[in-house]
PDB file of C-alpha atoms in Angstrom:
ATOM      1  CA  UNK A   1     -21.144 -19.975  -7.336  1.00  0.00           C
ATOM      2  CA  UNK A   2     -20.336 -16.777  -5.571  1.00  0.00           C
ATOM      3  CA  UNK A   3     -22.376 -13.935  -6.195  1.00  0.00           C
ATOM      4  CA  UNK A   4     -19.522 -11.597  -7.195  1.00  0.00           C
ATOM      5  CA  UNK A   5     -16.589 -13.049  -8.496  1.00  0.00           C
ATOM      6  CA  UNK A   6     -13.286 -11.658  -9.547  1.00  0.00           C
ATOM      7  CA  UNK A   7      -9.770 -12.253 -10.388  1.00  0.00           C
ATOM      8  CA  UNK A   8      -7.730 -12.096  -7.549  1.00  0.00           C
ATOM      9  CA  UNK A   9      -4.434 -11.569  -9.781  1.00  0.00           C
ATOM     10  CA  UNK A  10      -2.110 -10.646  -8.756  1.00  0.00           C
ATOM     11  CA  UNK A  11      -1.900  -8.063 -11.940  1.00  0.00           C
ATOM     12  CA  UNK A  12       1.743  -7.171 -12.179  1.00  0.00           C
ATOM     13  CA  UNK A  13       2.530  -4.785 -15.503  1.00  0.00           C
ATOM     14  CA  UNK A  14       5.237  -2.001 -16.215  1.00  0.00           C
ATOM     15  CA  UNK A  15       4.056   1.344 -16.451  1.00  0.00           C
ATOM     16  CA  UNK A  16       2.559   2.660 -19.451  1.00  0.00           C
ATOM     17  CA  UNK A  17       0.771  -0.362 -20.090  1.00  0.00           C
ATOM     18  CA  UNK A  18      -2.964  -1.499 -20.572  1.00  0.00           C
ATOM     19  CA  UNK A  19      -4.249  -3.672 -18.288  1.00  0.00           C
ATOM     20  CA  UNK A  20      -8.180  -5.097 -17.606  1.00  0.00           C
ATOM     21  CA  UNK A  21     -10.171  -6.491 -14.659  1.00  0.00           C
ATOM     22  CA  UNK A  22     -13.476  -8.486 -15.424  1.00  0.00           C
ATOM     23  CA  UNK A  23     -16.274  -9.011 -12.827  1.00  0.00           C
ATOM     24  CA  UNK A  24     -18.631 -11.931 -13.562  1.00  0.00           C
ATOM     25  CA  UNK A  25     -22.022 -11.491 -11.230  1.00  0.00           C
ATOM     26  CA  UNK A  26     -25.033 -14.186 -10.684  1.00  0.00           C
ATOM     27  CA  UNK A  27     -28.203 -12.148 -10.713  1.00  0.00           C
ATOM     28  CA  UNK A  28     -29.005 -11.198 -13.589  1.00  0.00           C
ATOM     29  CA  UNK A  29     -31.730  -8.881 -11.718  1.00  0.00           C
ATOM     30  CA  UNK A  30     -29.098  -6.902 -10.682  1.00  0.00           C
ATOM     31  CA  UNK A  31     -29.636  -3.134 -11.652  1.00  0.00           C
ATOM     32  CA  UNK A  32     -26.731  -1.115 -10.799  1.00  0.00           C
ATOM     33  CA  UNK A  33     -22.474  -1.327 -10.247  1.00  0.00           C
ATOM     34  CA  UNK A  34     -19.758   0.583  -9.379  1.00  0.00           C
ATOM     35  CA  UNK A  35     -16.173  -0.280  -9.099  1.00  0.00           C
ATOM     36  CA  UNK A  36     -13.723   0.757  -5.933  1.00  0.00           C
ATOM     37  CA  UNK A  37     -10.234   1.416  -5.379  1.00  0.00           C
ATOM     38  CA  UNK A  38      -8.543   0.316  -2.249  1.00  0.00           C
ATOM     39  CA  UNK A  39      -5.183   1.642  -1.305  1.00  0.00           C
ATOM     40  CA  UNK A  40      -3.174  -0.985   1.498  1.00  0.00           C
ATOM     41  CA  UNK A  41      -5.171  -0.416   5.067  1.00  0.00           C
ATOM     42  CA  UNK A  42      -7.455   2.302   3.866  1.00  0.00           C
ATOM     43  CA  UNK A  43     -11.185   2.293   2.796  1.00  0.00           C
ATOM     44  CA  UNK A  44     -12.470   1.073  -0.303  1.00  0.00           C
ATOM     45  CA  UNK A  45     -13.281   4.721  -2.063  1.00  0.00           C
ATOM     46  CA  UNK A  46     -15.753   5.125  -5.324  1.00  0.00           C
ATOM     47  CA  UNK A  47     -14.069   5.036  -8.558  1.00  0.00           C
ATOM     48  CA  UNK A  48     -16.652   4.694 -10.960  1.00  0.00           C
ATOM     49  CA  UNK A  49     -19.911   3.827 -11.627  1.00  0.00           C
ATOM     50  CA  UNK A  50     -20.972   1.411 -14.558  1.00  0.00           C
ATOM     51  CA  UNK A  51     -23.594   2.505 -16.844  1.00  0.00           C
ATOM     52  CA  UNK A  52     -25.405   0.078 -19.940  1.00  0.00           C
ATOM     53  CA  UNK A  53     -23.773   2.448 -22.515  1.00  0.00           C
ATOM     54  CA  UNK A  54     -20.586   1.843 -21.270  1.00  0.00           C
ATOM     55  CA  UNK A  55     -18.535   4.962 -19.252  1.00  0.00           C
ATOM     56  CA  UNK A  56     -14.853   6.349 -19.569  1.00  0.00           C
ATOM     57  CA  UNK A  57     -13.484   8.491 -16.591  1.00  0.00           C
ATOM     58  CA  UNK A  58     -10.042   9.838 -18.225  1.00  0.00           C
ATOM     59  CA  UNK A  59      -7.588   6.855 -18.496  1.00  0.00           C
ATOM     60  CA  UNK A  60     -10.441   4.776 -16.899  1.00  0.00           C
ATOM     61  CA  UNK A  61     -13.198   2.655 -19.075  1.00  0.00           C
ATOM     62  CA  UNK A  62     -15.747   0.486 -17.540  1.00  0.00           C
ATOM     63  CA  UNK A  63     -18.450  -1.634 -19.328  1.00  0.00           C
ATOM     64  CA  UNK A  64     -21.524  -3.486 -18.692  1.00  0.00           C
ATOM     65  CA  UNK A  65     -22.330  -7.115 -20.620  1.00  0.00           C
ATOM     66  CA  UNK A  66     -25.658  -8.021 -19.340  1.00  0.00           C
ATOM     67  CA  UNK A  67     -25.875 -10.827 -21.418  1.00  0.00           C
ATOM     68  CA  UNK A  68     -22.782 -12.216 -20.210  1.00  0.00           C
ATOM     69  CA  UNK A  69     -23.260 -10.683 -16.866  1.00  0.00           C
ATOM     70  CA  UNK A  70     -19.960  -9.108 -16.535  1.00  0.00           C
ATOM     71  CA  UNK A  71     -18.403  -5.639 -15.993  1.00  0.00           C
ATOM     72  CA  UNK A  72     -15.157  -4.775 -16.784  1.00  0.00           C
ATOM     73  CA  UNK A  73     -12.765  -2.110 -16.105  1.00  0.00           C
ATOM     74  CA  UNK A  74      -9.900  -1.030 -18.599  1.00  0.00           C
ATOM     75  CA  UNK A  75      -7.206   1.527 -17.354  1.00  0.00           C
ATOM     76  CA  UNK A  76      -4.847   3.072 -20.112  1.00  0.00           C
ATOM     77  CA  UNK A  77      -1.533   4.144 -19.877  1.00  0.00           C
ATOM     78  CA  UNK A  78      -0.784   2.998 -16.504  1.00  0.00           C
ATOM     79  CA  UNK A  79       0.695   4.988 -13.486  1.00  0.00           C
ATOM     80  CA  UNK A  80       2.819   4.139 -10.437  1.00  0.00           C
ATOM     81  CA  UNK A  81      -0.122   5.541  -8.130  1.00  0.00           C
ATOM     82  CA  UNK A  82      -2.494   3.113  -9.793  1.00  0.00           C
ATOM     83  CA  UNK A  83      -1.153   0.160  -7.548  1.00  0.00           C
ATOM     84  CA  UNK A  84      -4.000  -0.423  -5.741  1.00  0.00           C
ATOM     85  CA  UNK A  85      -6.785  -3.174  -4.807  1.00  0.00           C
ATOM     86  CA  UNK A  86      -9.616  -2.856  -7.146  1.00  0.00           C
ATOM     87  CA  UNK A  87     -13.091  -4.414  -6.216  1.00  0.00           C
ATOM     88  CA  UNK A  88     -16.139  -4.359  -8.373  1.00  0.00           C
ATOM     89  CA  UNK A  89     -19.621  -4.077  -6.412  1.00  0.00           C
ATOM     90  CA  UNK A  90     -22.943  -5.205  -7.478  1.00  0.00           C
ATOM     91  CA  UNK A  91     -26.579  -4.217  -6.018  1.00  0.00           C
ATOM     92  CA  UNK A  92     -28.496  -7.957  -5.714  1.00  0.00           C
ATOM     93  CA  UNK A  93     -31.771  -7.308  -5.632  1.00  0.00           C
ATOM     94  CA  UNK A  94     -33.657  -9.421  -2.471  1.00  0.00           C
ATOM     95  CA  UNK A  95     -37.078  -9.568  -1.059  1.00  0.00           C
ATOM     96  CA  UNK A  96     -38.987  -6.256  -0.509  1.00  0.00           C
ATOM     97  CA  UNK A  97     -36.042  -3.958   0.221  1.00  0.00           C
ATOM     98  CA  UNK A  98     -34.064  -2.418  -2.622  1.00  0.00           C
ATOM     99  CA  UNK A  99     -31.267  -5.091  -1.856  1.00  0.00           C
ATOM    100  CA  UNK A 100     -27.827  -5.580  -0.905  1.00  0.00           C
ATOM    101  CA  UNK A 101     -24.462  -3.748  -2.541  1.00  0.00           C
ATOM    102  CA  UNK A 102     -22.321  -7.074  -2.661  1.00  0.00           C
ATOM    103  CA  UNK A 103     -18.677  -6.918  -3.496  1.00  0.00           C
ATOM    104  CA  UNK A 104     -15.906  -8.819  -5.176  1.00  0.00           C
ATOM    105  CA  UNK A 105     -12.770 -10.419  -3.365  1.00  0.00           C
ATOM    106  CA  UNK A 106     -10.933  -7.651  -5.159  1.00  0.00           C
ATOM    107  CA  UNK A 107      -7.919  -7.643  -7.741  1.00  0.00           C
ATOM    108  CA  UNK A 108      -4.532  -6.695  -6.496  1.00  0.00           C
ATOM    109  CA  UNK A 109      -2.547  -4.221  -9.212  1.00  0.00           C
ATOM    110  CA  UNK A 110       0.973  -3.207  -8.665  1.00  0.00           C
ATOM    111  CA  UNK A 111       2.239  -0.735 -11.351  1.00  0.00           C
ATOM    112  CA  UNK A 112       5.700  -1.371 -11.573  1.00  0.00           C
ATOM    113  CA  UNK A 113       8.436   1.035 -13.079  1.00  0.00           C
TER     114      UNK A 113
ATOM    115  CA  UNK B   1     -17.883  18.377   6.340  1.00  0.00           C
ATOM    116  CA  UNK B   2     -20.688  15.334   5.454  1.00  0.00           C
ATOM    117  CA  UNK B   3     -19.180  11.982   5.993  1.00  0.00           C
ATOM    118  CA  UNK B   4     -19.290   8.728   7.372  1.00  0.00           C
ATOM    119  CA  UNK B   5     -17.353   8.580  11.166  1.00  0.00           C
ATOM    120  CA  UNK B   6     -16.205   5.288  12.736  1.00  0.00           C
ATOM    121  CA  UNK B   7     -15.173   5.000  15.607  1.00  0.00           C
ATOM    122  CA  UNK B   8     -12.490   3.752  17.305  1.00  0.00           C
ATOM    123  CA  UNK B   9     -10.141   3.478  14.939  1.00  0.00           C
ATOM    124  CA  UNK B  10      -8.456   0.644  16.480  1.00  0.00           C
ATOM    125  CA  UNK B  11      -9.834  -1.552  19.126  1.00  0.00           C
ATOM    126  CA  UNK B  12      -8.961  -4.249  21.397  1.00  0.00           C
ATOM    127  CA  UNK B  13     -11.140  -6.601  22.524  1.00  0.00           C
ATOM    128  CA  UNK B  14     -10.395  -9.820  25.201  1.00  0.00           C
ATOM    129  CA  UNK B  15     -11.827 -12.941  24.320  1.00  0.00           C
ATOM    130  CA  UNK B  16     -15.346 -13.343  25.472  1.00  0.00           C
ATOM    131  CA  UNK B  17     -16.590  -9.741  25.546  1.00  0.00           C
ATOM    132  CA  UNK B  18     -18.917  -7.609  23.663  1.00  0.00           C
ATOM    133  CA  UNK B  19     -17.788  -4.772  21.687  1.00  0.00           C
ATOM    134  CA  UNK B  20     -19.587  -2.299  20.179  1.00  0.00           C
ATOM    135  CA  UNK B  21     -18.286  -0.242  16.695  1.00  0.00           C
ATOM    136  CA  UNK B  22     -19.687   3.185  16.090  1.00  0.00           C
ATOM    137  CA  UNK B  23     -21.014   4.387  12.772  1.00  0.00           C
ATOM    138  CA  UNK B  24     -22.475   7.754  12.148  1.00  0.00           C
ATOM    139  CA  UNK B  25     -22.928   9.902   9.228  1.00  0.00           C
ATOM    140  CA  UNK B  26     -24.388  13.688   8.294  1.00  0.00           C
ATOM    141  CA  UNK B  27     -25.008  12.762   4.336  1.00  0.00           C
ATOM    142  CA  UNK B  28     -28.712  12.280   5.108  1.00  0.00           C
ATOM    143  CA  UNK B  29     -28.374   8.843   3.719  1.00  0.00           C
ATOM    144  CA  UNK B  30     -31.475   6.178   4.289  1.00  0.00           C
ATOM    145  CA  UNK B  31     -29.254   2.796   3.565  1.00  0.00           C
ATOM    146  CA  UNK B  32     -26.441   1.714   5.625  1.00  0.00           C
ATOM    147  CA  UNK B  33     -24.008  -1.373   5.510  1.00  0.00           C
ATOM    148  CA  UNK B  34     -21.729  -2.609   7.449  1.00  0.00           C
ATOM    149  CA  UNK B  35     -18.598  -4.913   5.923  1.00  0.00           C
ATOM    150  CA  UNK B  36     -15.951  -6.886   7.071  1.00  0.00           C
ATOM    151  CA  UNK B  37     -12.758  -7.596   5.337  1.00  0.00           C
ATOM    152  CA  UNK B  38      -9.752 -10.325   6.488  1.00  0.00           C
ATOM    153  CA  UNK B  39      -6.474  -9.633   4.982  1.00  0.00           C
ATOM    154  CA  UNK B  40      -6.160 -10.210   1.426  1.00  0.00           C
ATOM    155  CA  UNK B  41      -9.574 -10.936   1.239  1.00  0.00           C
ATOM    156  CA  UNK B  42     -13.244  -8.509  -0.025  1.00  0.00           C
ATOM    157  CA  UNK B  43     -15.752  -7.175   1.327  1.00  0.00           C
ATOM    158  CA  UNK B  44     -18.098  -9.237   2.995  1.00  0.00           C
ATOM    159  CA  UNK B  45     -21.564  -7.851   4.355  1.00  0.00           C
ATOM    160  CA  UNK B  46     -22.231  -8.342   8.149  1.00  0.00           C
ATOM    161  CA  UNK B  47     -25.768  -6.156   8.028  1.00  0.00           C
ATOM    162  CA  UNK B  48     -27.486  -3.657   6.128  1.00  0.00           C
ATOM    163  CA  UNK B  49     -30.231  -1.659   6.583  1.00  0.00           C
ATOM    164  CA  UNK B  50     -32.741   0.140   4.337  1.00  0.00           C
ATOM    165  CA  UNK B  51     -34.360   2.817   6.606  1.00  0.00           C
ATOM    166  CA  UNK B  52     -34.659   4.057  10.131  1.00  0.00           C
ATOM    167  CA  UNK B  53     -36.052   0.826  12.416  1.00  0.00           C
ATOM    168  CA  UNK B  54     -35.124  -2.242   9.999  1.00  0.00           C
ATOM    169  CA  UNK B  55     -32.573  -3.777   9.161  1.00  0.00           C
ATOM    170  CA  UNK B  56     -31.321  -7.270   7.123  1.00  0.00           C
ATOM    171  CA  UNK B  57     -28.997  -9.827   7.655  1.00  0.00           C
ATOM    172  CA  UNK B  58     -26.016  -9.916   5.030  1.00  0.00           C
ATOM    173  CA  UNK B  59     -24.148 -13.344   4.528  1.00  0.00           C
ATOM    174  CA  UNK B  60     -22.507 -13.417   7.339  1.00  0.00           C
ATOM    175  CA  UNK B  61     -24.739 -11.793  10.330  1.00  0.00           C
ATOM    176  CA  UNK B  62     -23.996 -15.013  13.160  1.00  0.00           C
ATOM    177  CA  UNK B  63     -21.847 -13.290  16.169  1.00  0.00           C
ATOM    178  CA  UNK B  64     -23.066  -9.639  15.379  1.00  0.00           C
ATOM    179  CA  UNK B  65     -26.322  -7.539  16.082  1.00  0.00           C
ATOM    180  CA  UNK B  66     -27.094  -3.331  15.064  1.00  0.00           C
ATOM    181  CA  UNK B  67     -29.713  -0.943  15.970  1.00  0.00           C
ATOM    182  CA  UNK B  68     -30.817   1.315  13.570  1.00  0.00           C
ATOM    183  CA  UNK B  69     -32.419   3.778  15.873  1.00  0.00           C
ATOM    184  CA  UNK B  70     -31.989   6.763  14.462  1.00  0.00           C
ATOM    185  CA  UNK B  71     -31.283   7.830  10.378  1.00  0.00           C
ATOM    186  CA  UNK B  72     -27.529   9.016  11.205  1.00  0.00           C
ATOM    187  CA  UNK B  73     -26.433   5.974  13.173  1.00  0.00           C
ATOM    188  CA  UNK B  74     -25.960   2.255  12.930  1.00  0.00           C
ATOM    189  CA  UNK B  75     -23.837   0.960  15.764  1.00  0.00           C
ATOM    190  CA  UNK B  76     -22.433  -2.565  15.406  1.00  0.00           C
ATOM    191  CA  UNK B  77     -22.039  -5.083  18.343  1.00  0.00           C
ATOM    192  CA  UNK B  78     -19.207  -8.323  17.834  1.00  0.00           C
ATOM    193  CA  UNK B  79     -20.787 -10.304  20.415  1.00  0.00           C
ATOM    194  CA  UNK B  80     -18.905 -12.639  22.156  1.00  0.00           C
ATOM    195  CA  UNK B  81     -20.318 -15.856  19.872  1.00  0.00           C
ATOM    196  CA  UNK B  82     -18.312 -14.151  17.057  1.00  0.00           C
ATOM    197  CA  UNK B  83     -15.282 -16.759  17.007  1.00  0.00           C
ATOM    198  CA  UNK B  84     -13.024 -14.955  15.040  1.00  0.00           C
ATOM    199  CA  UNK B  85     -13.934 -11.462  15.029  1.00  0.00           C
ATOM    200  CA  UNK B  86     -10.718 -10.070  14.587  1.00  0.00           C
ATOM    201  CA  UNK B  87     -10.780  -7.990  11.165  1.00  0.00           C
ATOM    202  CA  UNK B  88     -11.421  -5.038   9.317  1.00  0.00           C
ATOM    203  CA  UNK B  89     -14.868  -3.469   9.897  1.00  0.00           C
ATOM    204  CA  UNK B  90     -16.260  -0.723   7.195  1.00  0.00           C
ATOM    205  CA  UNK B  91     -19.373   1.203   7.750  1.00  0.00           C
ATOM    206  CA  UNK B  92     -20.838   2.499   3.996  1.00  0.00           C
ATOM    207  CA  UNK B  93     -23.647   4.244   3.755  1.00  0.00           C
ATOM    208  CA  UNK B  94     -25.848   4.834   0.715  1.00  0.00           C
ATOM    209  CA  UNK B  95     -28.797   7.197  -0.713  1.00  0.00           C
ATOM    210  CA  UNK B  96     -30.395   3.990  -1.216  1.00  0.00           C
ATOM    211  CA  UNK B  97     -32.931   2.512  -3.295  1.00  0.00           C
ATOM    212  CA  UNK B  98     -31.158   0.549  -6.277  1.00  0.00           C
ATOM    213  CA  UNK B  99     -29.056   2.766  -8.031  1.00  0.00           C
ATOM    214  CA  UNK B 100     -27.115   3.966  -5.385  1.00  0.00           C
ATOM    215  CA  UNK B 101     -23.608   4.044  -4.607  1.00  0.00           C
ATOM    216  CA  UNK B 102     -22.167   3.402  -1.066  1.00  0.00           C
ATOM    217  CA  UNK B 103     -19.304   5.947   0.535  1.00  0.00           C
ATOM    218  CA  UNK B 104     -17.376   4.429   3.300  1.00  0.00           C
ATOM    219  CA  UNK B 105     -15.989   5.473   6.297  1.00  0.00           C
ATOM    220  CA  UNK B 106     -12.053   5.078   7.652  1.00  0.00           C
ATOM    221  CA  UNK B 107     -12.965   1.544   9.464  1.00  0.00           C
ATOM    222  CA  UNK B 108     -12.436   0.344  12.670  1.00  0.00           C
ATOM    223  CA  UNK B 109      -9.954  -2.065  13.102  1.00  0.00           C
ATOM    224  CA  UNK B 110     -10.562  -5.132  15.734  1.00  0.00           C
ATOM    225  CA  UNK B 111      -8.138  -7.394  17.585  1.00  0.00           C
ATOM    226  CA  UNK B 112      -8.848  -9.987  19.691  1.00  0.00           C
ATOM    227  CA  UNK B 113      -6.275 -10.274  22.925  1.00  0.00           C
TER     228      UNK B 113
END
């Protein structure tokens, strides 16, 4: 089992619409995760982090299920610009350092009009 | 401006020589990481390291060594026993400890001619 794992899609929707991205991870040790956005040939940049309580950035909404050991990430009302690569990131704890940020294989969005 | 700098941004490389990718930030961060990513493919980690002097192997360390000589800089070497280095390479760099997130620099592309 991979450590991170998500849905590659691809995620194809019109605009307007809701669409969500789950990220299952093994460790359940694992104290802290964040999800990217990648645009084509660019870095990976910080989109949110995920908090227990659950956290909503404007059209964005990312939860935590520990006992599931999932996070997810909704986005609302979909936009054109939101085509992107989305990857989810986990921090696996290891040995006496505070452990590695691991990431998903991503999940490709297009946004289409 | 604070940020992460690689550099080159592009880089050719013939088969059976050493390269060496440059990685430097001014964010005063203690954790660094270094990715690679294939097309259509994630993140995966090459090396990370915690603080100044140590450093861990990531999942897939074989054909690569860093130095992590000094705070602001963790140079990456594809060493000639890499057999497919041609990819994507992303430096990230982190406050550390484990609730951290990473910020990335621009990336370095490699090609093996």
């Amino acid at each position: 089992r991979k450590e991170v794992e998500q849905d590659p899609g691809p995620f194809n929707v019109p605009e307007g619409a809701t669409v969500a991205f789950n990220c299952t991870y093994s460790n359940s040790a694992s104290q802290s995760f964040f999800w990217y956005r990648q645009d084509c040939r660019k870095e990976p940049k910080l989109l949110m982090s995920v908090y227990s309580s659950g956290n909503e950035d404007g059209r964005f909404t990312a939860q935590l299920n520990r006992a599931s050991q999932y996070i997810s990430l909704l986005i609302r009302d979909s936009k054109l610009s939101d085509s992107a690569t989305y990857l989810c990131a986990v921090n696996m704890p290891g040995g006496t350092s505070y452990g590695k940020l691991t990431f998903g294989q991503g999940t490709i969005l297009t946004v289409h009009p | 401006d604070g940020g992460i700098t690689q550099s080159p941004k592009y880089l050719f490389r013939k088969e059976g020589q050493n390269v060496t990718l440059s990685c430097e930030q001014n964010l005063n961060h203690d954790a660094m990481y270094w990715y690679r990513q294939d097309p259509g493919q994630g993140l995966r980690l090459i090396y990370y390291s915690q603080i100044v002097n140590d450093f861990q192997k990531g999942d897939i360390a074989e054909g690569y060594s860093v130095s992590r000589e000094k705070k602001e800089s963790f140079p990456l070497t594809v060493t000639s026993a890499q057999k497919n280095p041609t990819a994507f390479y992303l430096c990230a760099s982190s406050m550390g400890g484990p609730v951290t997130e990473a910020f990335f620099g621009q990336g370095t592309r490699l090609t093996v001619v």
